Amino acid sequence: MATAFPLEPSLWAATAASALPTPPLKGDVSVDVCIVGGGFAGMSTALHLAEQGTRVALLEAFEPGWGGSGRNGGQVIPGLKYDPDELQAMFPGAVGERLAQFAGSTADSVFDLIKKHNMEVPLVRNGWVQGAHTAAGVDLVGRRAEQWAKRGVAGARALSASEVARLLGTDKYVGGWLDPRGGGIQPLSYARGLARAAVGAGASIYGHSPATAMQRDGSRWKVTTAQGATVTADRVVLCTNGYSGALWPGLARSVITPNSFQVATDPLPDDVAKTILPQGQVSSDTRQLLLYFRLDHQRRLIMGGRGPFREPTSPSDWGHLERVIGHMFPAAAKAPIAFRWCGRVAITRDFLPHLHEPARGLLINIGCMGRGVGLQTSMGQAMASYMLSGKADALPLPVTGVKSFPLHQFRRLYLSAIIAWYRMRDGGLA
Ligand SMILES: Cc1cc2nc3c(=O)[nH]c(=O)nc-3n(C[C@H](O)[C@H](O)[C@H](O)COP(=O)(O)OP(=O)(O)OC[C@H]3O[C@@H](n4cnc5c(N)ncnc54)[C@H](O)[C@@H]3O)c2cc1C
């Protein structure tokens, strides 16, 4: 089960649209589908099922958006870790093509849903700039731009060092590319907007209702909460991602869950704000331990990156990100840091999102590699479509077995070693 690390100190919790009340489940309910986990994946699944008349109960341990969905950088970026040609080589034929198309459409699904449901979500859609920090990074982003342009993404293009410097407001990159499909949102407002839309469509969302056990009940499932309430359902969908616990054996061990850290400044003065990402793009880079940054709708500079595996114990755990701001954007270095927060991302062995069906009527979605705003929204939509149609090709990639990460019990140790190694290769900045 998820730990009780608070959502409270985040910029998003301080500036989000109000939340719909989601009181805990009491007693016993019977529905068609029980969803566990109230992030983008769970709530998008709930919304798309409820819209088709499916009776849905969603159990969330804390509140909708409490996990990665309410804590992230709010960068809406299409694509997966792998580029379209790589996906097609990994999954030859129709599956690779479907996966590449799915990956390319994930940002659209977020902006379309916000518009369709008139959600109260501050947003900007002026593209994503990925800065390259080395010559190898320049080659990588050049291929990336070329592949998406070939697939019809108008405006996808490689950028020279001077173009990147102009778009980002820093000269610390040697090249980059522009993906016009990307943008930025207030992620907790979006999570709350999804919750509101799902409830509006007829789904029931129960907050502060951690699922602690699930077992077969004849041909159905019975999911029990910490308070002893139960949901009986034909199907269960687990969307607990980086906060997965012991609900399904081995699931938590199938991913490693590093903590990603962010800081946000006070709103920047006009003369400083207009020098950073002046055309309103969002940005992350090609480092192994990537840096990601943007301005929010109130012109705060948000900087994100690595952090300790453990939960933070003092502001110094974010000190490296404050130093990065001084290095990349000296004009913003004096701006006070107003918010420091973090959250867990789920990394799989093959860096692909995973779908599992380890028992009849049980569907599991896990692993987002830190790029899940669009991905998990679209995955929810795909899972709903799969359950409604029964067609395997409604899912973007094949269902696989749950496999443990090798040496999972030593993950803190080897993650620390990997981070130290990557820091050295990335040039030590962050
Ligand atoms: C700091 C940070 C920055 C990021 N930045 C970006 C970004 O800029 N762009 C991007 O695309 N992606 C980003 N990501 C990734 C993205 O946020 C996630 O991929 C996405 O939010 C995952 O959504 P989800 O619904 O799968 O899981 P989550 O949002 O993590 O939801 C899982 C939910 O399950 C609940 N839960 C767990 N166990 C139980 C249980 N037993 N019973 C009931 N509920 C349970 C948890 O409380 C949690 O709310 C970032 C992630 C982090 C942490």
mmCIF file with all atom_site columns, N, CA, C and O in Angstrom, residues 69-119:
data_model
loop_
_atom_site.group_PDB
_atom_site.id
_atom_site.type_symbol
_atom_site.label_atom_id
_atom_site.label_alt_id
_atom_site.label_comp_id
_atom_site.label_asym_id
_atom_site.label_entity_id
_atom_site.label_seq_id
_atom_site.pdbx_PDB_ins_code
_atom_site.Cartn_x
_atom_site.Cartn_y
_atom_site.Cartn_z
_atom_site.occupancy
_atom_site.B_iso_or_equiv
_atom_site.pdbx_formal_charge
_atom_site.auth_seq_id
_atom_site.auth_comp_id
_atom_site.auth_asym_id
_atom_site.auth_atom_id
_atom_site.pdbx_PDB_model_num
ATOM 1   N N  . SER A 1 69  ? 0.519   11.521 -10.416 1.00 0.00 ? 69  SER A N  1
ATOM 2   C CA . SER A 1 69  ? -0.334  12.375 -11.248 1.00 0.00 ? 69  SER A CA 1
ATOM 3   C C  . SER A 1 69  ? -0.516  13.788 -10.696 1.00 0.00 ? 69  SER A C  1
ATOM 4   O O  . SER A 1 69  ? -0.721  14.724 -11.466 1.00 0.00 ? 69  SER A O  1
ATOM 5   N N  . GLY A 1 70  ? -0.444  13.933 -9.393  1.00 0.00 ? 70  GLY A N  1
ATOM 6   C CA . GLY A 1 70  ? -0.589  15.279 -8.832  1.00 0.00 ? 70  GLY A CA 1
ATOM 7   C C  . GLY A 1 70  ? 0.733   15.922 -8.481  1.00 0.00 ? 70  GLY A C  1
ATOM 8   O O  . GLY A 1 70  ? 0.764   17.033 -7.940  1.00 0.00 ? 70  GLY A O  1
ATOM 9   N N  . ARG A 1 71  ? 1.848   15.239 -8.771  1.00 0.00 ? 71  ARG A N  1
ATOM 10  C CA . ARG A 1 71  ? 3.162   15.730 -8.328  1.00 0.00 ? 71  ARG A CA 1
ATOM 11  C C  . ARG A 1 71  ? 4.114   16.031 -9.475  1.00 0.00 ? 71  ARG A C  1
ATOM 12  O O  . ARG A 1 71  ? 5.227   16.480 -9.254  1.00 0.00 ? 71  ARG A O  1
ATOM 13  N N  . ASN A 1 72  ? 3.731   15.693 -10.709 1.00 0.00 ? 72  ASN A N  1
ATOM 14  C CA . ASN A 1 72  ? 4.731   15.699 -11.794 1.00 0.00 ? 72  ASN A CA 1
ATOM 15  C C  . ASN A 1 72  ? 5.055   17.108 -12.284 1.00 0.00 ? 72  ASN A C  1
ATOM 16  O O  . ASN A 1 72  ? 4.591   18.101 -11.728 1.00 0.00 ? 72  ASN A O  1
ATOM 17  N N  . GLY A 1 73  ? 5.845   17.173 -13.364 1.00 0.00 ? 73  GLY A N  1
ATOM 18  C CA . GLY A 1 73  ? 6.248   18.469 -13.905 1.00 0.00 ? 73  GLY A CA 1
ATOM 19  C C  . GLY A 1 73  ? 5.176   19.119 -14.769 1.00 0.00 ? 73  GLY A C  1
ATOM 20  O O  . GLY A 1 73  ? 5.344   20.257 -15.210 1.00 0.00 ? 73  GLY A O  1
ATOM 21  N N  . GLY A 1 74  ? 4.105   18.390 -15.042 1.00 0.00 ? 74  GLY A N  1
ATOM 22  C CA . GLY A 1 74  ? 3.030   18.945 -15.867 1.00 0.00 ? 74  GLY A CA 1
ATOM 23  C C  . GLY A 1 74  ? 3.439   19.108 -17.326 1.00 0.00 ? 74  GLY A C  1
ATOM 24  O O  . GLY A 1 74  ? 2.807   19.849 -18.078 1.00 0.00 ? 74  GLY A O  1
ATOM 25  N N  . GLN A 1 75  ? 4.495   18.407 -17.736 1.00 0.00 ? 75  GLN A N  1
ATOM 26  C CA . GLN A 1 75  ? 4.916   18.481 -19.133 1.00 0.00 ? 75  GLN A CA 1
ATOM 27  C C  . GLN A 1 75  ? 4.183   17.387 -19.905 1.00 0.00 ? 75  GLN A C  1
ATOM 28  O O  . GLN A 1 75  ? 4.290   16.197 -19.566 1.00 0.00 ? 75  GLN A O  1
ATOM 29  N N  . VAL A 1 76  ? 3.423   17.790 -20.895 1.00 0.00 ? 76  VAL A N  1
ATOM 30  C CA . VAL A 1 76  ? 2.642   16.828 -21.674 1.00 0.00 ? 76  VAL A CA 1
ATOM 31  C C  . VAL A 1 76  ? 3.455   16.525 -22.931 1.00 0.00 ? 76  VAL A C  1
ATOM 32  O O  . VAL A 1 76  ? 3.538   17.351 -23.843 1.00 0.00 ? 76  VAL A O  1
ATOM 33  N N  . ILE A 1 77  ? 4.086   15.341 -22.924 1.00 0.00 ? 77  ILE A N  1
ATOM 34  C CA . ILE A 1 77  ? 5.041   15.013 -23.983 1.00 0.00 ? 77  ILE A CA 1
ATOM 35  C C  . ILE A 1 77  ? 4.640   13.688 -24.608 1.00 0.00 ? 77  ILE A C  1
ATOM 36  O O  . ILE A 1 77  ? 4.496   12.692 -23.905 1.00 0.00 ? 77  ILE A O  1
ATOM 37  N N  . PRO A 1 78  ? 4.441   13.660 -25.911 1.00 0.00 ? 78  PRO A N  1
ATOM 38  C CA . PRO A 1 78  ? 4.116   12.372 -26.531 1.00 0.00 ? 78  PRO A CA 1
ATOM 39  C C  . PRO A 1 78  ? 5.356   11.501 -26.640 1.00 0.00 ? 78  PRO A C  1
ATOM 40  O O  . PRO A 1 78  ? 6.469   11.934 -26.353 1.00 0.00 ? 78  PRO A O  1
ATOM 41  N N  . GLY A 1 79  ? 5.164   10.275 -27.089 1.00 0.00 ? 79  GLY A N  1
ATOM 42  C CA . GLY A 1 79  ? 6.303   9.379  -27.331 1.00 0.00 ? 79  GLY A CA 1
ATOM 43  C C  . GLY A 1 79  ? 6.664   8.565  -26.106 1.00 0.00 ? 79  GLY A C  1
ATOM 44  O O  . GLY A 1 79  ? 6.216   8.840  -24.991 1.00 0.00 ? 79  GLY A O  1
ATOM 45  N N  . LEU A 1 80  ? 7.481   7.547  -26.351 1.00 0.00 ? 80  LEU A N  1
ATOM 46  C CA . LEU A 1 80  ? 7.990   6.688  -25.279 1.00 0.00 ? 80  LEU A CA 1
ATOM 47  C C  . LEU A 1 80  ? 9.499   6.873  -25.238 1.00 0.00 ? 80  LEU A C  1
ATOM 48  O O  . LEU A 1 80  ? 10.045  7.708  -25.964 1.00 0.00 ? 80  LEU A O  1
ATOM 49  N N  . LYS A 1 81  ? 10.187  6.085  -24.426 1.00 0.00 ? 81  LYS A N  1
ATOM 50  C CA . LYS A 1 81  ? 11.645  6.163  -24.410 1.00 0.00 ? 81  LYS A CA 1
ATOM 51  C C  . LYS A 1 81  ? 12.204  5.833  -25.803 1.00 0.00 ? 81  LYS A C  1
ATOM 52  O O  . LYS A 1 81  ? 13.201  6.382  -26.235 1.00 0.00 ? 81  LYS A O  1
ATOM 53  N N  . TYR A 1 82  ? 11.532  4.898  -26.495 1.00 0.00 ? 82  TYR A N  1
ATOM 54  C CA . TYR A 1 82  ? 12.002  4.465  -27.801 1.00 0.00 ? 82  TYR A CA 1
ATOM 55  C C  . TYR A 1 82  ? 11.293  5.250  -28.916 1.00 0.00 ? 82  TYR A C  1
ATOM 56  O O  . TYR A 1 82  ? 10.109  5.559  -28.812 1.00 0.00 ? 82  TYR A O  1
ATOM 57  N N  . ASP A 1 83  ? 12.030  5.519  -29.976 1.00 0.00 ? 83  ASP A N  1
ATOM 58  C CA . ASP A 1 83  ? 11.461  6.236  -31.121 1.00 0.00 ? 83  ASP A CA 1
ATOM 59  C C  . ASP A 1 83  ? 10.704  5.271  -32.027 1.00 0.00 ? 83  ASP A C  1
ATOM 60  O O  . ASP A 1 83  ? 10.862  4.059  -31.921 1.00 0.00 ? 83  ASP A O  1
ATOM 61  N N  . PRO A 1 84  ? 9.871   5.813  -32.949 1.00 0.00 ? 84  PRO A N  1
ATOM 62  C CA . PRO A 1 84  ? 8.989   4.956  -33.749 1.00 0.00 ? 84  PRO A CA 1
ATOM 63  C C  . PRO A 1 84  ? 9.718   3.823  -34.477 1.00 0.00 ? 84  PRO A C  1
ATOM 64  O O  . PRO A 1 84  ? 9.234   2.689  -34.469 1.00 0.00 ? 84  PRO A O  1
ATOM 65  N N  . ASP A 1 85  ? 10.884  4.098  -35.071 1.00 0.00 ? 85  ASP A N  1
ATOM 66  C CA . ASP A 1 85  ? 11.574  3.028  -35.816 1.00 0.00 ? 85  ASP A CA 1
ATOM 67  C C  . ASP A 1 85  ? 12.040  1.923  -34.867 1.00 0.00 ? 85  ASP A C  1
ATOM 68  O O  . ASP A 1 85  ? 12.000  0.737  -35.217 1.00 0.00 ? 85  ASP A O  1
ATOM 69  N N  . GLU A 1 86  ? 12.471  2.330  -33.671 1.00 0.00 ? 86  GLU A N  1
ATOM 70  C CA . GLU A 1 86  ? 12.898  1.322  -32.680 1.00 0.00 ? 86  GLU A CA 1
ATOM 71  C C  . GLU A 1 86  ? 11.702  0.480  -32.250 1.00 0.00 ? 86  GLU A C  1
ATOM 72  O O  . GLU A 1 86  ? 11.809  -0.737 -32.095 1.00 0.00 ? 86  GLU A O  1
ATOM 73  N N  . LEU A 1 87  ? 10.556  1.135  -32.051 1.00 0.00 ? 87  LEU A N  1
ATOM 74  C CA . LEU A 1 87  ? 9.354   0.386  -31.628 1.00 0.00 ? 87  LEU A CA 1
ATOM 75  C C  . LEU A 1 87  ? 8.977   -0.630 -32.698 1.00 0.00 ? 87  LEU A C  1
ATOM 76  O O  . LEU A 1 87  ? 8.605   -1.761 -32.389 1.00 0.00 ? 87  LEU A O  1
ATOM 77  N N  . GLN A 1 88  ? 9.112   -0.207 -33.952 1.00 0.00 ? 88  GLN A N  1
ATOM 78  C CA . GLN A 1 88  ? 8.744   -1.141 -35.019 1.00 0.00 ? 88  GLN A CA 1
ATOM 79  C C  . GLN A 1 88  ? 9.736   -2.286 -35.133 1.00 0.00 ? 88  GLN A C  1
ATOM 80  O O  . GLN A 1 88  ? 9.359   -3.391 -35.491 1.00 0.00 ? 88  GLN A O  1
ATOM 81  N N  . ALA A 1 89  ? 11.000  -2.017 -34.786 1.00 0.00 ? 89  ALA A N  1
ATOM 82  C CA . ALA A 1 89  ? 11.980  -3.116 -34.797 1.00 0.00 ? 89  ALA A CA 1
ATOM 83  C C  . ALA A 1 89  ? 11.723  -4.062 -33.621 1.00 0.00 ? 89  ALA A C  1
ATOM 84  O O  . ALA A 1 89  ? 11.892  -5.279 -33.736 1.00 0.00 ? 89  ALA A O  1
ATOM 85  N N  . MET A 1 90  ? 11.302  -3.510 -32.484 1.00 0.00 ? 90  MET A N  1
ATOM 86  C CA . MET A 1 90  ? 11.042  -4.355 -31.313 1.00 0.00 ? 90  MET A CA 1
ATOM 87  C C  . MET A 1 90  ? 9.762   -5.175 -31.482 1.00 0.00 ? 90  MET A C  1
ATOM 88  O O  . MET A 1 90  ? 9.656   -6.284 -30.979 1.00 0.00 ? 90  MET A O  1
ATOM 89  N N  . PHE A 1 91  ? 8.762   -4.572 -32.137 1.00 0.00 ? 91  PHE A N  1
ATOM 90  C CA . PHE A 1 91  ? 7.461   -5.245 -32.333 1.00 0.00 ? 91  PHE A CA 1
ATOM 91  C C  . PHE A 1 91  ? 7.141   -5.215 -33.827 1.00 0.00 ? 91  PHE A C  1
ATOM 92  O O  . PHE A 1 91  ? 6.412   -4.343 -34.294 1.00 0.00 ? 91  PHE A O  1
ATOM 93  N N  . PRO A 1 92  ? 7.671   -6.165 -34.585 1.00 0.00 ? 92  PRO A N  1
ATOM 94  C CA . PRO A 1 92  ? 7.481   -6.108 -36.039 1.00 0.00 ? 92  PRO A CA 1
ATOM 95  C C  . PRO A 1 92  ? 5.991   -6.166 -36.414 1.00 0.00 ? 92  PRO A C  1
ATOM 96  O O  . PRO A 1 92  ? 5.181   -6.732 -35.688 1.00 0.00 ? 92  PRO A O  1
ATOM 97  N N  . GLY A 1 93  ? 5.681   -5.552 -37.542 1.00 0.00 ? 93  GLY A N  1
ATOM 98  C CA . GLY A 1 93  ? 4.325   -5.645 -38.089 1.00 0.00 ? 93  GLY A CA 1
ATOM 99  C C  . GLY A 1 93  ? 3.347   -4.697 -37.450 1.00 0.00 ? 93  GLY A C  1
ATOM 100 O O  . GLY A 1 93  ? 3.700   -3.602 -36.995 1.00 0.00 ? 93  GLY A O  1
ATOM 101 N N  . ALA A 1 94  ? 2.079   -5.173 -37.354 1.00 0.00 ? 94  ALA A N  1
ATOM 102 C CA . ALA A 1 94  ? 0.979   -4.290 -36.942 1.00 0.00 ? 94  ALA A CA 1
ATOM 103 C C  . ALA A 1 94  ? 1.140   -3.793 -35.506 1.00 0.00 ? 94  ALA A C  1
ATOM 104 O O  . ALA A 1 94  ? 0.745   -2.670 -35.179 1.00 0.00 ? 94  ALA A O  1
ATOM 105 N N  . VAL A 1 95  ? 1.732   -4.629 -34.623 1.00 0.00 ? 95  VAL A N  1
ATOM 106 C CA . VAL A 1 95  ? 1.829   -4.222 -33.206 1.00 0.00 ? 95  VAL A CA 1
ATOM 107 C C  . VAL A 1 95  ? 2.739   -2.997 -33.079 1.00 0.00 ? 95  VAL A C  1
ATOM 108 O O  . VAL A 1 95  ? 2.408   -2.017 -32.410 1.00 0.00 ? 95  VAL A O  1
ATOM 109 N N  . GLY A 1 96  ? 3.885   -3.049 -33.769 1.00 0.00 ? 96  GLY A N  1
ATOM 110 C CA . GLY A 1 96  ? 4.818   -1.924 -33.704 1.00 0.00 ? 96  GLY A CA 1
ATOM 111 C C  . GLY A 1 96  ? 4.189   -0.656 -34.262 1.00 0.00 ? 96  GLY A C  1
ATOM 112 O O  . GLY A 1 96  ? 4.363   0.436  -33.717 1.00 0.00 ? 96  GLY A O  1
ATOM 113 N N  . GLU A 1 97  ? 3.457   -0.802 -35.351 1.00 0.00 ? 97  GLU A N  1
ATOM 114 C CA . GLU A 1 97  ? 2.809   0.357  -35.964 1.00 0.00 ? 97  GLU A CA 1
ATOM 115 C C  . GLU A 1 97  ? 1.766   0.945  -35.009 1.00 0.00 ? 97  GLU A C  1
ATOM 116 O O  . GLU A 1 97  ? 1.685   2.160  -34.807 1.00 0.00 ? 97  GLU A O  1
ATOM 117 N N  . ARG A 1 98  ? 0.985   0.037  -34.387 1.00 0.00 ? 98  ARG A N  1
ATOM 118 C CA . ARG A 1 98  ? -0.050  0.485  -33.438 1.00 0.00 ? 98  ARG A CA 1
ATOM 119 C C  . ARG A 1 98  ? 0.590   1.213  -32.252 1.00 0.00 ? 98  ARG A C  1
ATOM 120 O O  . ARG A 1 98  ? 0.143   2.256  -31.814 1.00 0.00 ? 98  ARG A O  1
ATOM 121 N N  . LEU A 1 99  ? 1.697   0.629  -31.759 1.00 0.00 ? 99  LEU A N  1
ATOM 122 C CA . LEU A 1 99  ? 2.364   1.219  -30.597 1.00 0.00 ? 99  LEU A CA 1
ATOM 123 C C  . LEU A 1 99  ? 2.945   2.592  -30.941 1.00 0.00 ? 99  LEU A C  1
ATOM 124 O O  . LEU A 1 99  ? 2.838   3.541  -30.151 1.00 0.00 ? 99  LEU A O  1
ATOM 125 N N  . ALA A 1 100 ? 3.538   2.693  -32.124 1.00 0.00 ? 100 ALA A N  1
ATOM 126 C CA . ALA A 1 100 ? 4.109   3.984  -32.524 1.00 0.00 ? 100 ALA A CA 1
ATOM 127 C C  . ALA A 1 100 ? 3.008   5.034  -32.664 1.00 0.00 ? 100 ALA A C  1
ATOM 128 O O  . ALA A 1 100 ? 3.152   6.181  -32.234 1.00 0.00 ? 100 ALA A O  1
ATOM 129 N N  . GLN A 1 101 ? 1.884   4.619  -33.241 1.00 0.00 ? 101 GLN A N  1
ATOM 130 C CA . GLN A 1 101 ? 0.773   5.576  -33.390 1.00 0.00 ? 101 GLN A CA 1
ATOM 131 C C  . GLN A 1 101 ? 0.226   5.988  -32.035 1.00 0.00 ? 101 GLN A C  1
ATOM 132 O O  . GLN A 1 101 ? -0.068  7.161  -31.780 1.00 0.00 ? 101 GLN A O  1
ATOM 133 N N  . PHE A 1 102 ? 0.090   4.997  -31.157 1.00 0.00 ? 102 PHE A N  1
ATOM 134 C CA . PHE A 1 102 ? -0.387  5.270  -29.797 1.00 0.00 ? 102 PHE A CA 1
ATOM 135 C C  . PHE A 1 102 ? 0.553   6.271  -29.117 1.00 0.00 ? 102 PHE A C  1
ATOM 136 O O  . PHE A 1 102 ? 0.118   7.282  -28.563 1.00 0.00 ? 102 PHE A O  1
ATOM 137 N N  . ALA A 1 103 ? 1.874   5.977  -29.187 1.00 0.00 ? 103 ALA A N  1
ATOM 138 C CA . ALA A 1 103 ? 2.851   6.839  -28.521 1.00 0.00 ? 103 ALA A CA 1
ATOM 139 C C  . ALA A 1 103 ? 2.764   8.268  -29.047 1.00 0.00 ? 103 ALA A C  1
ATOM 140 O O  . ALA A 1 103 ? 2.882   9.236  -28.285 1.00 0.00 ? 103 ALA A O  1
ATOM 141 N N  . GLY A 1 104 ? 2.520   8.398  -30.333 1.00 0.00 ? 104 GLY A N  1
ATOM 142 C CA . GLY A 1 104 ? 2.468   9.731  -30.929 1.00 0.00 ? 104 GLY A CA 1
ATOM 143 C C  . GLY A 1 104 ? 1.215   10.511 -30.582 1.00 0.00 ? 104 GLY A C  1
ATOM 144 O O  . GLY A 1 104 ? 1.159   11.734 -30.750 1.00 0.00 ? 104 GLY A O  1
ATOM 145 N N  . SER A 1 105 ? 0.183   9.816  -30.085 1.00 0.00 ? 105 SER A N  1
ATOM 146 C CA . SER A 1 105 ? -1.108  10.490 -29.888 1.00 0.00 ? 105 SER A CA 1
ATOM 147 C C  . SER A 1 105 ? -1.401  10.843 -28.431 1.00 0.00 ? 105 SER A C  1
ATOM 148 O O  . SER A 1 105 ? -2.464  11.379 -28.118 1.00 0.00 ? 105 SER A O  1
ATOM 149 N N  . THR A 1 106 ? -0.458  10.522 -27.520 1.00 0.00 ? 106 THR A N  1
ATOM 150 C CA . THR A 1 106 ? -0.813  10.631 -26.103 1.00 0.00 ? 106 THR A CA 1
ATOM 151 C C  . THR A 1 106 ? -1.015  12.076 -25.635 1.00 0.00 ? 106 THR A C  1
ATOM 152 O O  . THR A 1 106 ? -1.850  12.326 -24.765 1.00 0.00 ? 106 THR A O  1
ATOM 153 N N  . ALA A 1 107 ? -0.261  13.014 -26.197 1.00 0.00 ? 107 ALA A N  1
ATOM 154 C CA . ALA A 1 107 ? -0.458  14.415 -25.773 1.00 0.00 ? 107 ALA A CA 1
ATOM 155 C C  . ALA A 1 107 ? -1.830  14.903 -26.229 1.00 0.00 ? 107 ALA A C  1
ATOM 156 O O  . ALA A 1 107 ? -2.541  15.590 -25.480 1.00 0.00 ? 107 ALA A O  1
ATOM 157 N N  . ASP A 1 108 ? -2.226  14.520 -27.434 1.00 0.00 ? 108 ASP A N  1
ATOM 158 C CA . ASP A 1 108 ? -3.547  14.928 -27.941 1.00 0.00 ? 108 ASP A CA 1
ATOM 159 C C  . ASP A 1 108 ? -4.649  14.494 -26.982 1.00 0.00 ? 108 ASP A C  1
ATOM 160 O O  . ASP A 1 108 ? -5.607  15.229 -26.742 1.00 0.00 ? 108 ASP A O  1
ATOM 161 N N  . SER A 1 109 ? -4.508  13.266 -26.428 1.00 0.00 ? 109 SER A N  1
ATOM 162 C CA . SER A 1 109 ? -5.613  12.757 -25.606 1.00 0.00 ? 109 SER A CA 1
ATOM 163 C C  . SER A 1 109 ? -5.804  13.635 -24.369 1.00 0.00 ? 109 SER A C  1
ATOM 164 O O  . SER A 1 109 ? -6.936  13.856 -23.921 1.00 0.00 ? 109 SER A O  1
ATOM 165 N N  . VAL A 1 110 ? -4.719  14.171 -23.824 1.00 0.00 ? 110 VAL A N  1
ATOM 166 C CA . VAL A 1 110 ? -4.842  15.039 -22.640 1.00 0.00 ? 110 VAL A CA 1
ATOM 167 C C  . VAL A 1 110 ? -5.547  16.351 -23.013 1.00 0.00 ? 110 VAL A C  1
ATOM 168 O O  . VAL A 1 110 ? -6.543  16.744 -22.380 1.00 0.00 ? 110 VAL A O  1
ATOM 169 N N  . PHE A 1 111 ? -5.029  17.009 -24.050 1.00 0.00 ? 111 PHE A N  1
ATOM 170 C CA . PHE A 1 111 ? -5.615  18.310 -24.408 1.00 0.00 ? 111 PHE A CA 1
ATOM 171 C C  . PHE A 1 111 ? -7.064  18.145 -24.881 1.00 0.00 ? 111 PHE A C  1
ATOM 172 O O  . PHE A 1 111 ? -7.906  18.993 -24.614 1.00 0.00 ? 111 PHE A O  1
ATOM 173 N N  . ASP A 1 112 ? -7.357  17.033 -25.569 1.00 0.00 ? 112 ASP A N  1
ATOM 174 C CA . ASP A 1 112 ? -8.737  16.796 -26.030 1.00 0.00 ? 112 ASP A CA 1
ATOM 175 C C  . ASP A 1 112 ? -9.692  16.615 -24.842 1.00 0.00 ? 112 ASP A C  1
ATOM 176 O O  . ASP A 1 112 ? -10.806 17.146 -24.840 1.00 0.00 ? 112 ASP A O  1
ATOM 177 N N  . LEU A 1 113 ? -9.233  15.848 -23.834 1.00 0.00 ? 113 LEU A N  1
ATOM 178 C CA . LEU A 1 113 ? -10.118 15.610 -22.677 1.00 0.00 ? 113 LEU A CA 1
ATOM 179 C C  . LEU A 1 113 ? -10.358 16.893 -21.887 1.00 0.00 ? 113 LEU A C  1
ATOM 180 O O  . LEU A 1 113 ? -11.468 17.145 -21.411 1.00 0.00 ? 113 LEU A O  1
ATOM 181 N N  . ILE A 1 114 ? -9.301  17.687 -21.730 1.00 0.00 ? 114 ILE A N  1
ATOM 182 C CA . ILE A 1 114 ? -9.451  18.952 -20.989 1.00 0.00 ? 114 ILE A CA 1
ATOM 183 C C  . ILE A 1 114 ? -10.506 19.818 -21.677 1.00 0.00 ? 114 ILE A C  1
ATOM 184 O O  . ILE A 1 114 ? -11.378 20.400 -21.041 1.00 0.00 ? 114 ILE A O  1
ATOM 185 N N  . LYS A 1 115 ? -10.419 19.844 -23.008 1.00 0.00 ? 115 LYS A N  1
ATOM 186 C CA . LYS A 1 115 ? -11.370 20.670 -23.769 1.00 0.00 ? 115 LYS A CA 1
ATOM 187 C C  . LYS A 1 115 ? -12.782 20.077 -23.715 1.00 0.00 ? 115 LYS A C  1
ATOM 188 O O  . LYS A 1 115 ? -13.751 20.771 -23.401 1.00 0.00 ? 115 LYS A O  1
ATOM 189 N N  . LYS A 1 116 ? -12.871 18.782 -23.974 1.00 0.00 ? 116 LYS A N  1
ATOM 190 C CA . LYS A 1 116 ? -14.188 18.128 -24.037 1.00 0.00 ? 116 LYS A CA 1
ATOM 191 C C  . LYS A 1 116 ? -14.956 18.310 -22.728 1.00 0.00 ? 116 LYS A C  1
ATOM 192 O O  . LYS A 1 116 ? -16.166 18.538 -22.734 1.00 0.00 ? 116 LYS A O  1
ATOM 193 N N  . HIS A 1 117 ? -14.235 18.184 -21.597 1.00 0.00 ? 117 HIS A N  1
ATOM 194 C CA . HIS A 1 117 ? -14.925 18.251 -20.303 1.00 0.00 ? 117 HIS A CA 1
ATOM 195 C C  . HIS A 1 117 ? -14.796 19.625 -19.656 1.00 0.00 ? 117 HIS A C  1
ATOM 196 O O  . HIS A 1 117 ? -15.131 19.783 -18.481 1.00 0.00 ? 117 HIS A O  1
ATOM 197 N N  . ASN A 1 118 ? -14.311 20.584 -20.447 1.00 0.00 ? 118 ASN A N  1
ATOM 198 C CA . ASN A 1 118 ? -14.254 21.954 -19.957 1.00 0.00 ? 118 ASN A CA 1
ATOM 199 C C  . ASN A 1 118 ? -13.573 22.037 -18.593 1.00 0.00 ? 118 ASN A C  1
ATOM 200 O O  . ASN A 1 118 ? -14.083 22.669 -17.672 1.00 0.00 ? 118 ASN A O  1
ATOM 201 N N  . MET A 1 119 ? -12.458 21.344 -18.461 1.00 0.00 ? 119 MET A N  1
ATOM 202 C CA . MET A 1 119 ? -11.778 21.275 -17.147 1.00 0.00 ? 119 MET A CA 1
ATOM 203 C C  . MET A 1 119 ? -11.094 22.599 -16.834 1.00 0.00 ? 119 MET A C  1
ATOM 204 O O  . MET A 1 119 ? -10.571 23.267 -17.727 1.00 0.00 ? 119 MET A O  1
#
